[in-house]
PDB file of C-alpha atoms in Angstrom:
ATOM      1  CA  UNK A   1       4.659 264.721 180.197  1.00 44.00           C
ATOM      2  CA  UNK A   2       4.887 263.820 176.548  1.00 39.00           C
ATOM      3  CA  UNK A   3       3.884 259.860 177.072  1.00 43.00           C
ATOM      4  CA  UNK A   4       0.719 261.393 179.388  1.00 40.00           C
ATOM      5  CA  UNK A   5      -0.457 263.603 176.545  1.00 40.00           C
ATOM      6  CA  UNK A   6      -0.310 261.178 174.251  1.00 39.00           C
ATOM      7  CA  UNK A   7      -2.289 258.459 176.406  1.00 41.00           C
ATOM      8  CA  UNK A   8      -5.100 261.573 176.992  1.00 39.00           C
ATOM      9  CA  UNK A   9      -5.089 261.296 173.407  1.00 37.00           C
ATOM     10  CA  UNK A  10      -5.618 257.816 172.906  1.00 41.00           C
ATOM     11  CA  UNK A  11      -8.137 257.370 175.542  1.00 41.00           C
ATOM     12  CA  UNK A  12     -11.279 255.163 174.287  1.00 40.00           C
ATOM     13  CA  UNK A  13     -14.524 256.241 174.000  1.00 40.00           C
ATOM     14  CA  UNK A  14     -15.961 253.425 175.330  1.00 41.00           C
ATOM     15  CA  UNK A  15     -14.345 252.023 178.647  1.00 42.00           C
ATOM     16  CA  UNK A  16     -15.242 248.785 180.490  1.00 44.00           C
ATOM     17  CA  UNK A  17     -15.744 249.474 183.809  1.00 43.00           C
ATOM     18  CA  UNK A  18     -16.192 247.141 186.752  1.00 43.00           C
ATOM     19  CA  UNK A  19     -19.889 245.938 186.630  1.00 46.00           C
ATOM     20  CA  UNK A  20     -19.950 246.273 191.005  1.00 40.00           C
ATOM     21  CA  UNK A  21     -18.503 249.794 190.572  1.00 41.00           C
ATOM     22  CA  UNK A  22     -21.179 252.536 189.283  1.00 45.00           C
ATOM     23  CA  UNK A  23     -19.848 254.478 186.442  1.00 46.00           C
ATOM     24  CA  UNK A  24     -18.346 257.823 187.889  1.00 45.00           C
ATOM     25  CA  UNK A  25     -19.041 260.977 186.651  1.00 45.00           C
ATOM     26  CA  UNK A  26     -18.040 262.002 183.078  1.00 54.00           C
ATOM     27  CA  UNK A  27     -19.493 258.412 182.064  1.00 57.00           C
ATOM     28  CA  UNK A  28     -22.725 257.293 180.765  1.00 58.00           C
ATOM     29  CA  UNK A  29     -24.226 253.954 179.689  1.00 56.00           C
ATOM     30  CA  UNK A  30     -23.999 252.569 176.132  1.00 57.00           C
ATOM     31  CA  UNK A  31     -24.675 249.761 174.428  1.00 57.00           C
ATOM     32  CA  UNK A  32     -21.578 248.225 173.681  1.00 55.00           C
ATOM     33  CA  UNK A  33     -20.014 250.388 177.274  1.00 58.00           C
ATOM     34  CA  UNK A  34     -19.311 253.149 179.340  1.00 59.00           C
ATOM     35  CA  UNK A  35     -18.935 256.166 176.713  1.00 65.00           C
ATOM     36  CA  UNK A  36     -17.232 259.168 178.089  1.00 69.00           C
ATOM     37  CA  UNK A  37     -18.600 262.403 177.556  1.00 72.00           C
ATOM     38  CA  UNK A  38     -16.954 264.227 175.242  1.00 78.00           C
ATOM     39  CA  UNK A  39     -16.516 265.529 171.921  1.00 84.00           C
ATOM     40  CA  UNK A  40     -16.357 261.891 170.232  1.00 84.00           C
ATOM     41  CA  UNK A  41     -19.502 261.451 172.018  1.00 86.00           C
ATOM     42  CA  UNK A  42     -20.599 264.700 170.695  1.00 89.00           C
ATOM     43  CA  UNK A  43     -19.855 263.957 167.379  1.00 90.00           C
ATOM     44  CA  UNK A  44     -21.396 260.782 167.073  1.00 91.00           C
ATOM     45  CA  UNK A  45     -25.241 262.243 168.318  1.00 92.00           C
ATOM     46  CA  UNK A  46     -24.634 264.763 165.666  1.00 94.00           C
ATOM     47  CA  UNK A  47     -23.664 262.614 162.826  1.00 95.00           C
ATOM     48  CA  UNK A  48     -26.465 260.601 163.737  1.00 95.00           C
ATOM     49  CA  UNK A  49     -29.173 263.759 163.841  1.00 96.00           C
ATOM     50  CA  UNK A  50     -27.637 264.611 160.505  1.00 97.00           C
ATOM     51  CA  UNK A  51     -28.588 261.248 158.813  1.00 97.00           C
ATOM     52  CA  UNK A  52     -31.761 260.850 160.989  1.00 97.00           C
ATOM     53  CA  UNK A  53     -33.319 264.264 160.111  1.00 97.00           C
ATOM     54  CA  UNK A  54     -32.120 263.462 156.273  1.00 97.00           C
ATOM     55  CA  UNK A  55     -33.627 260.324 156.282  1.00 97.00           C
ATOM     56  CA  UNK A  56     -37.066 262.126 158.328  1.00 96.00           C
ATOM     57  CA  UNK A  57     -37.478 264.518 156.052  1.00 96.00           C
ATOM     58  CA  UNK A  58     -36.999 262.386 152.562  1.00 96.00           C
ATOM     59  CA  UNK A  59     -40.188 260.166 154.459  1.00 96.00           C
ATOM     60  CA  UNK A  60     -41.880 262.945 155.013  1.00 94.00           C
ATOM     61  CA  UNK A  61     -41.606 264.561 151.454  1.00 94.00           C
ATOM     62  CA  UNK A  62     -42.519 261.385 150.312  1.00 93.00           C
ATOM     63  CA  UNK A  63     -45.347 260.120 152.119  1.00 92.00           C
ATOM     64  CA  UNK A  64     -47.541 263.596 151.436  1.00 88.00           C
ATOM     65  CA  UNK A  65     -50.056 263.150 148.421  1.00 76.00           C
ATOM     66  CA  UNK A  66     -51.275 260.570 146.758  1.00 84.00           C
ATOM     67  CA  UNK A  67     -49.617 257.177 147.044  1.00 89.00           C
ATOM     68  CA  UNK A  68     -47.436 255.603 144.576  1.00 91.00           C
ATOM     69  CA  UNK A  69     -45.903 251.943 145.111  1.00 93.00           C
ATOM     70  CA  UNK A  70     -42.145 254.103 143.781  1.00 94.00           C
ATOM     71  CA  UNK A  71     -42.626 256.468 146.942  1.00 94.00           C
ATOM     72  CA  UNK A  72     -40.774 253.199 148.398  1.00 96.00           C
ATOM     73  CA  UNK A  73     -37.637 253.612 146.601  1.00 96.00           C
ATOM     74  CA  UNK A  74     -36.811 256.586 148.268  1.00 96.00           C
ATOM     75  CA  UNK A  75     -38.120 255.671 151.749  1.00 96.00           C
ATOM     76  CA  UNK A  76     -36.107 252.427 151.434  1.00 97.00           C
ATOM     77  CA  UNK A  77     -33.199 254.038 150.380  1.00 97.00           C
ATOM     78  CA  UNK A  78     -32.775 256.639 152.698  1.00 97.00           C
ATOM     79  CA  UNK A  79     -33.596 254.263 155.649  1.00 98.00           C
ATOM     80  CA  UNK A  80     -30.658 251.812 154.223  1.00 97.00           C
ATOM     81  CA  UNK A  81     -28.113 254.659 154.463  1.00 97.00           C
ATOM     82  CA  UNK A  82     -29.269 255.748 157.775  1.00 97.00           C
ATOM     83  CA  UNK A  83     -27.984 252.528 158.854  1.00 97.00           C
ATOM     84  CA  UNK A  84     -25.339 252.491 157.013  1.00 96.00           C
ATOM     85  CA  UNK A  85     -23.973 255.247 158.852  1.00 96.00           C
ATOM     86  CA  UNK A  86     -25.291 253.850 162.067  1.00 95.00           C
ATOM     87  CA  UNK A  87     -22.892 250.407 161.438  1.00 93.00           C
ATOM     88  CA  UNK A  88     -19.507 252.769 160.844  1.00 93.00           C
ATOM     89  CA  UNK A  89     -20.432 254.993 163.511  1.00 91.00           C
ATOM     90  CA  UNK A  90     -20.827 252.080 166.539  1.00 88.00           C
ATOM     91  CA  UNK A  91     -17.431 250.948 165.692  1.00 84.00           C
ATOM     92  CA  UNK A  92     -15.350 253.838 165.227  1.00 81.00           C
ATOM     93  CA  UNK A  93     -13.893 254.428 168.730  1.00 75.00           C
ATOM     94  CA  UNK A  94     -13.714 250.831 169.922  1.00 74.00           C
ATOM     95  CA  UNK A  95     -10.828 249.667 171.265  1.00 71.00           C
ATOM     96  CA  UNK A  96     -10.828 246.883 173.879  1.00 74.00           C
ATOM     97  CA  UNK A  97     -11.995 243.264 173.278  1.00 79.00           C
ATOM     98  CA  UNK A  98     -15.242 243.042 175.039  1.00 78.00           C
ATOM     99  CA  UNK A  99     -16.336 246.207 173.216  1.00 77.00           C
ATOM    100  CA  UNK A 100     -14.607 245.397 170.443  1.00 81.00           C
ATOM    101  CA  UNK A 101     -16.848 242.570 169.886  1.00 84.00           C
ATOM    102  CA  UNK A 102     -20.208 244.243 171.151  1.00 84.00           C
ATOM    103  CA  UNK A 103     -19.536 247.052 168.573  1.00 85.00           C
ATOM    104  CA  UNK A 104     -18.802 244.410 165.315  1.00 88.00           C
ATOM    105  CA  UNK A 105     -22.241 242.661 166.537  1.00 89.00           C
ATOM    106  CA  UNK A 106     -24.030 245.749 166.469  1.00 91.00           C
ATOM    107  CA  UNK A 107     -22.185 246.875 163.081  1.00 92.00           C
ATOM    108  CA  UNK A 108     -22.817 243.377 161.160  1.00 92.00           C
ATOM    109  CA  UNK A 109     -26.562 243.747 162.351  1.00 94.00           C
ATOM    110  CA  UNK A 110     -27.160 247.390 160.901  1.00 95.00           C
ATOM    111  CA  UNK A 111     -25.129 246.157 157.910  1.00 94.00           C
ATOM    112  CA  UNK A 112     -26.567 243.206 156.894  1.00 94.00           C
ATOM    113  CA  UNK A 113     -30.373 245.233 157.089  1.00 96.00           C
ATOM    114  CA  UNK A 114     -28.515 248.180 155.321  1.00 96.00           C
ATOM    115  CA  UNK A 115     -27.770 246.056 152.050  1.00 95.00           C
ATOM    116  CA  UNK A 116     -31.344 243.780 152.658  1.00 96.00           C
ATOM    117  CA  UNK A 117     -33.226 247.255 152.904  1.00 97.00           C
ATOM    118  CA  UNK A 118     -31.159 248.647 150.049  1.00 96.00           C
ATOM    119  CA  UNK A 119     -31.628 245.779 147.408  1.00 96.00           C
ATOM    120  CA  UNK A 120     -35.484 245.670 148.151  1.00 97.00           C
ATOM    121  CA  UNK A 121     -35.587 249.410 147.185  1.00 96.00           C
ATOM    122  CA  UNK A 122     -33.535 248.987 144.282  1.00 96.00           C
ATOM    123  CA  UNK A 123     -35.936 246.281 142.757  1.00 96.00           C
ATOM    124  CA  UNK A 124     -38.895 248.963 143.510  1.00 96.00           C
ATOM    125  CA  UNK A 125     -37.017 251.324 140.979  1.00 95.00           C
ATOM    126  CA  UNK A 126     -36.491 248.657 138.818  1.00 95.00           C
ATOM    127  CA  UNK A 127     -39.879 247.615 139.061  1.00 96.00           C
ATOM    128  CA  UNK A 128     -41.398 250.674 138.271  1.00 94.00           C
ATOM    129  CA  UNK A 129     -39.246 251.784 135.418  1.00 93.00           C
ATOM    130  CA  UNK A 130     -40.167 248.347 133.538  1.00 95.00           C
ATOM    131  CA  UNK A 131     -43.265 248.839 133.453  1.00 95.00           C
ATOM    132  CA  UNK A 132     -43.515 251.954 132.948  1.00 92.00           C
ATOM    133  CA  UNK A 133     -40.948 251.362 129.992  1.00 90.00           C
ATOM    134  CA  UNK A 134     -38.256 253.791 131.159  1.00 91.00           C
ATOM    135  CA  UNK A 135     -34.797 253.107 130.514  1.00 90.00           C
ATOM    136  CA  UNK A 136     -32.907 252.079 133.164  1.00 89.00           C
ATOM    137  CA  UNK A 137     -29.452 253.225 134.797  1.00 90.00           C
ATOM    138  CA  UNK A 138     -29.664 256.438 132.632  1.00 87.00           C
ATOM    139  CA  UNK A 139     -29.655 259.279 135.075  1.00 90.00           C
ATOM    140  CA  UNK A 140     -26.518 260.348 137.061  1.00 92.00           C
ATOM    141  CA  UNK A 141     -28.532 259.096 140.265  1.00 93.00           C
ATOM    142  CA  UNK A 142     -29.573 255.254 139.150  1.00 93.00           C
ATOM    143  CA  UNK A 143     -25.593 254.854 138.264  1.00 94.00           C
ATOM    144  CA  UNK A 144     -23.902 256.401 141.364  1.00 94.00           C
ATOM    145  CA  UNK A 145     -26.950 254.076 143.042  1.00 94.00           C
ATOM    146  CA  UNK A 146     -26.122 251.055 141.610  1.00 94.00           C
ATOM    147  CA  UNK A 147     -22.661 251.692 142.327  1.00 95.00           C
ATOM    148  CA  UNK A 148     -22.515 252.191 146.030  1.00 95.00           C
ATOM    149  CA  UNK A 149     -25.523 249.037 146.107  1.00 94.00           C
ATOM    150  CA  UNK A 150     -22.795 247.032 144.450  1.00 95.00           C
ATOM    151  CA  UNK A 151     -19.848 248.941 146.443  1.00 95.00           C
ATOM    152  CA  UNK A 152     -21.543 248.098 149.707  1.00 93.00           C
ATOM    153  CA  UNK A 153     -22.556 244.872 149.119  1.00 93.00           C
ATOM    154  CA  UNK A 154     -18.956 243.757 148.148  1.00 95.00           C
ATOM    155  CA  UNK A 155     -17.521 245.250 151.451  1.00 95.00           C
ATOM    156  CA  UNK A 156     -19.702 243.655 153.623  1.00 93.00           C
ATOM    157  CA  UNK A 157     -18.554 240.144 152.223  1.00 94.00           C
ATOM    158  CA  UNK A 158     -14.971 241.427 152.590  1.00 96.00           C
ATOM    159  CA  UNK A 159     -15.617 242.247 156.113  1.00 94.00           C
ATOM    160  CA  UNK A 160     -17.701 238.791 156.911  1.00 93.00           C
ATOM    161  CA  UNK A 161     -14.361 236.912 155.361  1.00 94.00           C
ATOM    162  CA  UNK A 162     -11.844 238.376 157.182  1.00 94.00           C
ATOM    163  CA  UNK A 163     -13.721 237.952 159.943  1.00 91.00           C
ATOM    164  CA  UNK A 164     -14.941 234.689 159.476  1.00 92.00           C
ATOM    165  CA  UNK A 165     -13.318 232.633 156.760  1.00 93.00           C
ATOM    166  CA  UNK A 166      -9.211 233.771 158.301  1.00 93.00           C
ATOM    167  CA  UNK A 167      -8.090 231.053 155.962  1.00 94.00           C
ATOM    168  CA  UNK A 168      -8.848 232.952 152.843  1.00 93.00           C
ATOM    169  CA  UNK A 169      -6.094 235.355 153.971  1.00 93.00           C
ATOM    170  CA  UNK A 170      -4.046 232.672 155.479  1.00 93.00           C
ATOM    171  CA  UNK A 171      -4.747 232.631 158.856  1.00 93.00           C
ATOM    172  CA  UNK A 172      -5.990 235.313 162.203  1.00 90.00           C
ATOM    173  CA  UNK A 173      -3.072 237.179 161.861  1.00 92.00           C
ATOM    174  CA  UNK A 174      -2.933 237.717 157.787  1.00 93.00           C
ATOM    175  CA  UNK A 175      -6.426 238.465 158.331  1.00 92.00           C
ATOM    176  CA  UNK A 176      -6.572 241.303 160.577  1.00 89.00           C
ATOM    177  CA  UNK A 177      -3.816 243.195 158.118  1.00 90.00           C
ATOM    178  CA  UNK A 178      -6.817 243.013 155.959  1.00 93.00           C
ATOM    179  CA  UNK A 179      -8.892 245.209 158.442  1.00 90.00           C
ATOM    180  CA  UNK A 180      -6.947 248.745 157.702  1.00 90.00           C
ATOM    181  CA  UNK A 181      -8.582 248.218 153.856  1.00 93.00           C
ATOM    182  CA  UNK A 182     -11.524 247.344 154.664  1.00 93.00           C
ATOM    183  CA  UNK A 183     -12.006 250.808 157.009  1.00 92.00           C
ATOM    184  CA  UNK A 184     -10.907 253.008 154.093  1.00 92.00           C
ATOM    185  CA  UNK A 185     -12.806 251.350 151.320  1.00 94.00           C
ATOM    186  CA  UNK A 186     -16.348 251.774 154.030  1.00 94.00           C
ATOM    187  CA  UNK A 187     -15.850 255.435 154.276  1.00 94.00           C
ATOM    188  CA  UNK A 188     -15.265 255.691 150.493  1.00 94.00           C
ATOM    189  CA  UNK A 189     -18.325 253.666 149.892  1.00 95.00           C
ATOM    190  CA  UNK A 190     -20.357 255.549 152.326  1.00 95.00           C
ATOM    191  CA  UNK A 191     -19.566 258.298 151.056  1.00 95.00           C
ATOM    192  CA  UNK A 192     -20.752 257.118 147.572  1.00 95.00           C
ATOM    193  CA  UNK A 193     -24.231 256.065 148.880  1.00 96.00           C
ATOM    194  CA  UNK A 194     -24.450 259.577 150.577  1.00 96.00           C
ATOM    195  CA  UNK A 195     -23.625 261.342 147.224  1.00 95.00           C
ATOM    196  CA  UNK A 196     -26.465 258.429 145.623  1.00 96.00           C
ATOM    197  CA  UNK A 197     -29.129 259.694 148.207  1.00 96.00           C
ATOM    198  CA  UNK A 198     -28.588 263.585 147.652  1.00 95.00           C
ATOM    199  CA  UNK A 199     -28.614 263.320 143.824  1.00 95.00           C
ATOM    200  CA  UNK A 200     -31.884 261.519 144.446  1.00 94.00           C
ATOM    201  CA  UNK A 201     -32.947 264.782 146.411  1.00 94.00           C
ATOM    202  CA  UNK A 202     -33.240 266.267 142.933  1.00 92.00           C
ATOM    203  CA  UNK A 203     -35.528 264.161 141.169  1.00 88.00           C
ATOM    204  CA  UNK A 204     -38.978 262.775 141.072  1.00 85.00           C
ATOM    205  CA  UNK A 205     -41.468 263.713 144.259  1.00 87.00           C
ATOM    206  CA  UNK A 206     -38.890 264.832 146.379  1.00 90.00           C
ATOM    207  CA  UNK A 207     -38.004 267.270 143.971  1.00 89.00           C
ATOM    208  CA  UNK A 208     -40.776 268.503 143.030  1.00 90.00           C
ATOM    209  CA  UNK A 209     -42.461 268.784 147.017  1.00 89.00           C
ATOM    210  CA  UNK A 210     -39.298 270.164 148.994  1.00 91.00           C
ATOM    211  CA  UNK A 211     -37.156 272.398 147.059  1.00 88.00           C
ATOM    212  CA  UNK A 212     -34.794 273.755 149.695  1.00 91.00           C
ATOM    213  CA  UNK A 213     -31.596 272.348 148.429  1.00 90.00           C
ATOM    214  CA  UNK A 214     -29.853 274.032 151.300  1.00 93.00           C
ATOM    215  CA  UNK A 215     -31.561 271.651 153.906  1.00 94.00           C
ATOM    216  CA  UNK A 216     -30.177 268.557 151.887  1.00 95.00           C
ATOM    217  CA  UNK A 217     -26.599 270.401 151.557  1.00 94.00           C
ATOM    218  CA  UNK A 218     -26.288 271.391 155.306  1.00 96.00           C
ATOM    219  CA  UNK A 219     -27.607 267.807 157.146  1.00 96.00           C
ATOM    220  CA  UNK A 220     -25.433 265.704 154.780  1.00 96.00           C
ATOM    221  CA  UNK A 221     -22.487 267.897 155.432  1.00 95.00           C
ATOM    222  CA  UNK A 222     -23.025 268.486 159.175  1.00 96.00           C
ATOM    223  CA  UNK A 223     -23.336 264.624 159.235  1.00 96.00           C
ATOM    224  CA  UNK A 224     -20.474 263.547 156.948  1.00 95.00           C
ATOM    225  CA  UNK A 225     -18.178 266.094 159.340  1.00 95.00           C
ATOM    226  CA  UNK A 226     -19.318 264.912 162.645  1.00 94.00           C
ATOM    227  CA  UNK A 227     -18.464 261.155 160.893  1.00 93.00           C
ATOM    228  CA  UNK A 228     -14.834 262.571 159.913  1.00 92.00           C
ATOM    229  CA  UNK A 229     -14.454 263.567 163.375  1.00 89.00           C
ATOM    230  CA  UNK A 230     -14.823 260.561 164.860  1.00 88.00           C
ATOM    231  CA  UNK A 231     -11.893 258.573 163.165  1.00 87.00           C
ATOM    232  CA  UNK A 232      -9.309 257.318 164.842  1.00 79.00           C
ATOM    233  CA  UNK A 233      -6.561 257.933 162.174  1.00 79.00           C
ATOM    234  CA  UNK A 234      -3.889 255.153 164.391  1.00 76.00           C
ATOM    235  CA  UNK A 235      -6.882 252.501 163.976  1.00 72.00           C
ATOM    236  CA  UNK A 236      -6.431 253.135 159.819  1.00 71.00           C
ATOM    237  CA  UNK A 237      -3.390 251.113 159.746  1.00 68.00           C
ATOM    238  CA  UNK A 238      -1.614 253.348 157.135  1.00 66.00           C
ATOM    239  CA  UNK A 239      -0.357 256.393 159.242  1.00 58.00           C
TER     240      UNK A 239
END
């Protein structure tokens, strides 16, 4: 009874079913699989709500009024944590090969645009602090920014080098002892950039337009929970 509990437990999210056997019920499509419906499923819409209606609402705020070319720092920004979250979210609950290796394609994409979409917004704040002769990296915001930009970028060339350059480590199997880091230093970092785009909820237009700090508070929480949820603490390496 034990050893069936504990395989209940265990079960995947996504499963691979037989491609001339329709999915039965309790399944639905996904991209990298079946997904069962349940409350990893559940979790991951509402983690990705959270960010999505974050990330609406700082485009919203600011795209009303009159234009400014730094209304793209924010926009950027927002839009590079979004996927962010998207890239640790596809890969959580994998577990099998073939998915295994649908969900690291889809997470290297929405990576790789993360930091691309993140560095261009960056040099927009840079941009518009030099010539507006501002000082730069002064404000609690620009240095938690800078830090998860640099945080981020450095994980994502961990991750491509233990998955791609094995020899670094000393081979496939050295390698993949290097995966259990790499998952704990992404949710650290992710949650760095999250804490980066709320303190940036309390300057400049967004500020000033939409001061309902609450909204801010509850998505980012609702979606950092729903995130939380959705690790699989035996795929952490350390436990």
């Amino acid at each position: 009874m034990r050893q069936e509990n504990e395989g209940n437990e265990q079960q995947p999210l996504i499963v691979n079913l037989p491609k001339d056997i329709p999915p039965s019920q309790g399944f639905i499509q996904a991209p990298i699989g079946y997904t069962f419906l349940n409350l990893q499923f559940v979790a991951y819409w509402v983690a990705t709500a959270g960010s999505l209606f974050f990330t609406g609402t700082i485009w919203y705020v600011n795209l009303q009024g009159e234009y400014n070319h730094f209304i793209w720092h924010p926009i950027l920004m927002s839009a590079s944590v979004f996927l962010l979250t998207q890239g640790v979210l596809v890969l959580q609950q994998t577990s099998r090969p073939r998915e295994k290796k649908r969900g690291l394609n889809f997470h290297l994409v929405l990576q790789y645009l993360s930091v691309i979409t993140a560095f261009i917004g960056f040099l927009v704040a840079f941009y518009h602090r030099t010539i507006n002769k501002k000082q730069h990296f002064k404000s609690t915001h620009s240095l938690l920014g800078l830090a998860a930009l640099w945080l981020i970028f450095m994980q994502i060339m961990f991750g491509v080098a233990i998955v791609n350059i094995t020899r670094l480590f000393g081979g496939l199997v050295e390698a993949k002892k290097m995966y259990k880091y790499h998952r704990m230093t992404g949710y650290l970092f992710l949650i760095t950039a999250w804490l980066a785009m709320i303190s940036g909820t309390q300057v400049g237009r967004t500020k000033r337009e939409f001061q309902y700090e609450w909204v801010w508070l509850l998505l980012s929480c609702v979606t950092i929970f729903a995130l939380v949820r959705r690790v699989v603490i035996r795929k952490m390496g350390f436990f």
